[in-house]
Amino acid sequence: MSVSLDRELRAELAASEREGTLKQLHMIDSPQGPEVEMPGHGRVLVMSSNDYLGLAAHPEVIEAGVEGLRRYGAGTASVRFICGLFAPHLLLEADLADFLGSEAALTFSSAWAANEAVIPSLCDGESWILSDELNHASIVDAIRLARPAAKIVYPHADVDALAAALAKAPRGARKLVVTDGVFSMEGDIAPLPAIVAACREHGAVLIVDDSHGTGVLGASGRGTAEHFDLQGEVDVTVSTLGKALGGAAGGFVAASRAVCETLEQRARPQLFSNALAPTVACASRAALAVLRAEPERVARIATGVAALRNAVSEHGLAPLGGESGIVPVLVGETARAIAASHAMLERGVFATGFGYPVVPEGAARIRLQVSAAHTPEQLERAARTAAEAVGAAVVES
Ligand SMILES: Cc1ncc(COP(=O)(O)O)c(C=O)c1O
């Protein structure tokens, strides 16, 4: 054991604590939902969960997971190509492909792993990768793992810059354009119509990470492409099973059969990491079935977002604009976001403060997230509490 390593790390952690930037993890002692039991804080209103559709503790989702555990045990105990896979994996993949209108789908143990599968596997030494500067960390890291001929990070949502960069790519080179559908820290939606047009003009492949769009955007929750009436125009959709679709864990790729089969053959997270737990495959199928049967849940998110945005503004805060389930309220310094988050929790509302390095220095924020399960009263309380807490954090800082 290295004593000096521990000493150095302790000093760094202590410095973060002194600066007020140390993250604190909170224990939850009940299933995820609009309210949870939090030891030391009692019953707390949750505004920081990705359980957008309110399905994490849905009886049919739980029952399907339990049934999957009973029928298949804990898991494959190896990667798919070594030890096989269970029927629920294939059934879930068929359901996801059918839902998103793709030829095929392939599941992974996380959307993080799915991005790390897609981007390096589709990139060759001649390829150009073009990526929005605010793309999720898993995309940033996946691009680091790929070895493209050129890596262009274009300014956030700047399609003119994207098109100008695409125009410079050599003719025969494969061009991969990667964007979040909904940007997780800003809550804004990628300008997909213009991105699709640029990709088509320049013969580029469009990869959209719709982890915060799936189940949230579009009349039936099919995500960012449905929101813009562009279904069928995204070449590769990456998304998560760890947010709207049950909230357990897991990710998937929805794309052509050729893409999915290539990933099955080549992608390192597929070849060297275990398959999704069958419990999760079964629970996620049930979550998707509830979404399809009850699309009104998606409409409830939109109504809740509008109500929360109104209430936040009425209480004197200025949320960043957007239509997704994410409503960020900028507060400035990291320490202030963390202090405001603590002050909210003291008042019985759980909303995480995000600071550097997750967001740029000086742009720290409280991120509020709306679920179909929130009541109007809960959203009003969240807005009022956020305003009080941000005010209190000013006085304290
Ligand atoms: C845009 C985006 N992509 C990927 C991920 C990773 O998802 P997972 O938890 O399934 O790895 C997240 C999670 O925060 C995300 O917001």
mmCIF file of N, CA, C and O and ligand atoms in Angstrom, residues 50 109-113 115 136 138 180 182 184 209 211-212 239-243 249-251, ligand 1:
data_model
loop_
_atom_site.group_PDB
_atom_site.id
_atom_site.type_symbol
_atom_site.label_atom_id
_atom_site.label_comp_id
_atom_site.label_asym_id
_atom_site.label_seq_id
_atom_site.Cartn_x
_atom_site.Cartn_y
_atom_site.Cartn_z
ATOM 1 N N ASN A 50 -33.322 11.208 -12.770
ATOM 2 C CA ASN A 50 -33.624 11.038 -14.198
ATOM 3 C C ASN A 50 -34.806 10.089 -14.407
ATOM 4 O O ASN A 50 -35.027 9.615 -15.515
ATOM 5 N N SER A 109 -23.998 -2.585 -20.989
ATOM 6 C CA SER A 109 -24.201 -2.445 -19.536
ATOM 7 C C SER A 109 -24.421 -0.982 -19.144
ATOM 8 O O SER A 109 -24.817 -0.704 -18.011
ATOM 9 N N SER A 110 -24.181 -0.047 -20.040
ATOM 10 C CA SER A 110 -24.471 1.364 -19.773
ATOM 11 C C SER A 110 -24.444 2.123 -21.098
ATOM 12 O O SER A 110 -23.890 1.630 -22.090
ATOM 13 N N ALA A 111 -25.013 3.323 -21.085
ATOM 14 C CA ALA A 111 -24.896 4.172 -22.279
ATOM 15 C C ALA A 111 -23.453 4.640 -22.433
ATOM 16 O O ALA A 111 -22.980 4.889 -23.538
ATOM 17 N N TRP A 112 -22.764 4.776 -21.312
ATOM 18 C CA TRP A 112 -21.338 5.113 -21.374
ATOM 19 C C TRP A 112 -20.621 4.068 -22.241
ATOM 20 O O TRP A 112 -19.881 4.396 -23.178
ATOM 21 N N ALA A 113 -20.865 2.788 -21.921
ATOM 22 C CA ALA A 113 -20.235 1.702 -22.683
ATOM 23 C C ALA A 113 -20.708 1.731 -24.133
ATOM 24 O O ALA A 113 -19.927 1.456 -25.059
ATOM 25 N N ASN A 115 -21.512 4.350 -25.958
ATOM 26 C CA ASN A 115 -20.743 5.372 -26.691
ATOM 27 C C ASN A 115 -19.319 4.905 -26.941
ATOM 28 O O ASN A 115 -18.767 5.126 -28.031
ATOM 29 N N HIS A 136 -21.736 14.927 -23.891
ATOM 30 C CA HIS A 136 -21.525 14.219 -22.626
ATOM 31 C C HIS A 136 -20.104 13.652 -22.522
ATOM 32 O O HIS A 136 -19.480 13.308 -23.536
ATOM 33 N N SER A 138 -19.043 10.854 -21.783
ATOM 34 C CA SER A 138 -18.825 9.524 -22.380
ATOM 35 C C SER A 138 -18.501 9.645 -23.870
ATOM 36 O O SER A 138 -17.769 8.810 -24.417
ATOM 37 N N ASP A 180 -25.253 15.200 -28.497
ATOM 38 C CA ASP A 180 -26.314 14.851 -27.556
ATOM 39 C C ASP A 180 -27.631 15.283 -28.199
ATOM 40 O O ASP A 180 -27.665 16.292 -28.912
ATOM 41 N N VAL A 182 -30.422 15.861 -26.103
ATOM 42 C CA VAL A 182 -30.654 16.865 -25.062
ATOM 43 C C VAL A 182 -29.345 16.986 -24.292
ATOM 44 O O VAL A 182 -28.768 15.974 -23.880
ATOM 45 N N SER A 184 -27.097 17.510 -21.262
ATOM 46 C CA SER A 184 -27.469 17.157 -19.889
ATOM 47 C C SER A 184 -27.264 18.284 -18.890
ATOM 48 O O SER A 184 -27.949 18.325 -17.874
ATOM 49 N N ASP A 209 -26.770 10.898 -29.126
ATOM 50 C CA ASP A 209 -26.934 10.326 -27.785
ATOM 51 C C ASP A 209 -28.189 10.948 -27.195
ATOM 52 O O ASP A 209 -28.196 12.119 -26.824
ATOM 53 N N SER A 211 -29.881 10.108 -24.427
ATOM 54 C CA SER A 211 -30.119 9.592 -23.075
ATOM 55 C C SER A 211 -31.145 10.419 -22.306
ATOM 56 O O SER A 211 -31.918 9.878 -21.522
ATOM 57 N N HIS A 212 -31.135 11.742 -22.516
ATOM 58 C CA HIS A 212 -32.118 12.594 -21.817
ATOM 59 C C HIS A 212 -33.332 12.907 -22.692
ATOM 60 O O HIS A 212 -34.207 13.657 -22.265
ATOM 61 N N SER A 239 -28.665 5.433 -26.381
ATOM 62 C CA SER A 239 -29.471 5.927 -25.264
ATOM 63 C C SER A 239 -29.276 5.021 -24.048
ATOM 64 O O SER A 239 -28.542 4.035 -24.105
ATOM 65 N N THR A 240 -29.938 5.417 -22.964
ATOM 66 C CA THR A 240 -29.735 4.720 -21.699
ATOM 67 C C THR A 240 -31.010 4.050 -21.222
ATOM 68 O O THR A 240 -32.117 4.507 -21.546
ATOM 69 N N LEU A 241 -30.846 2.996 -20.462
ATOM 70 C CA LEU A 241 -31.973 2.389 -19.750
ATOM 71 C C LEU A 241 -31.991 2.881 -18.303
ATOM 72 O O LEU A 241 -32.810 2.475 -17.508
ATOM 73 N N GLY A 242 -31.041 3.747 -17.981
ATOM 74 C CA GLY A 242 -30.865 4.181 -16.588
ATOM 75 C C GLY A 242 -31.579 5.488 -16.263
ATOM 76 O O GLY A 242 -31.366 6.049 -15.190
ATOM 77 N N LYS A 243 -32.406 5.965 -17.169
ATOM 78 C CA LYS A 243 -33.120 7.221 -16.885
ATOM 79 C C LYS A 243 -34.624 6.951 -17.064
ATOM 80 O O LYS A 243 -35.223 6.295 -16.225
ATOM 81 N N ALA A 249 -30.141 0.618 -14.993
ATOM 82 C CA ALA A 249 -28.813 0.846 -15.584
ATOM 83 C C ALA A 249 -28.866 0.204 -16.959
ATOM 84 O O ALA A 249 -29.787 -0.547 -17.253
ATOM 85 N N GLY A 250 -27.876 0.475 -17.760
ATOM 86 C CA GLY A 250 -27.828 -0.159 -19.071
ATOM 87 C C GLY A 250 -27.997 0.873 -20.168
ATOM 88 O O GLY A 250 -28.522 1.967 -19.942
ATOM 89 N N GLY A 251 -27.494 0.510 -21.338
ATOM 90 C CA GLY A 251 -27.607 1.408 -22.473
ATOM 91 C C GLY A 251 -27.865 0.606 -23.727
ATOM 92 O O GLY A 251 -27.842 -0.633 -23.705
HETATM 93 C C1 LIG B 1 -26.051 12.312 -22.519
HETATM 94 C C2 LIG B 1 -25.643 11.135 -21.685
HETATM 95 N N1 LIG B 1 -25.038 10.102 -22.285
HETATM 96 C C3 LIG B 1 -24.651 9.021 -21.598
HETATM 97 C C4 LIG B 1 -24.851 8.941 -20.239
HETATM 98 C C5 LIG B 1 -24.392 7.722 -19.506
HETATM 99 O O1 LIG B 1 -25.511 6.928 -19.189
HETATM 100 P P1 LIG B 1 -25.322 5.589 -18.379
HETATM 101 O O2 LIG B 1 -25.611 5.928 -16.953
HETATM 102 O O3 LIG B 1 -26.319 4.643 -18.954
HETATM 103 O O4 LIG B 1 -23.920 5.139 -18.591
HETATM 104 C C6 LIG B 1 -25.474 9.974 -19.565
HETATM 105 C C7 LIG B 1 -25.653 9.891 -18.104
HETATM 106 O O5 LIG B 1 -25.541 10.796 -17.352
HETATM 107 C C8 LIG B 1 -25.875 11.110 -20.307
HETATM 108 O O6 LIG B 1 -26.448 12.147 -19.695
#
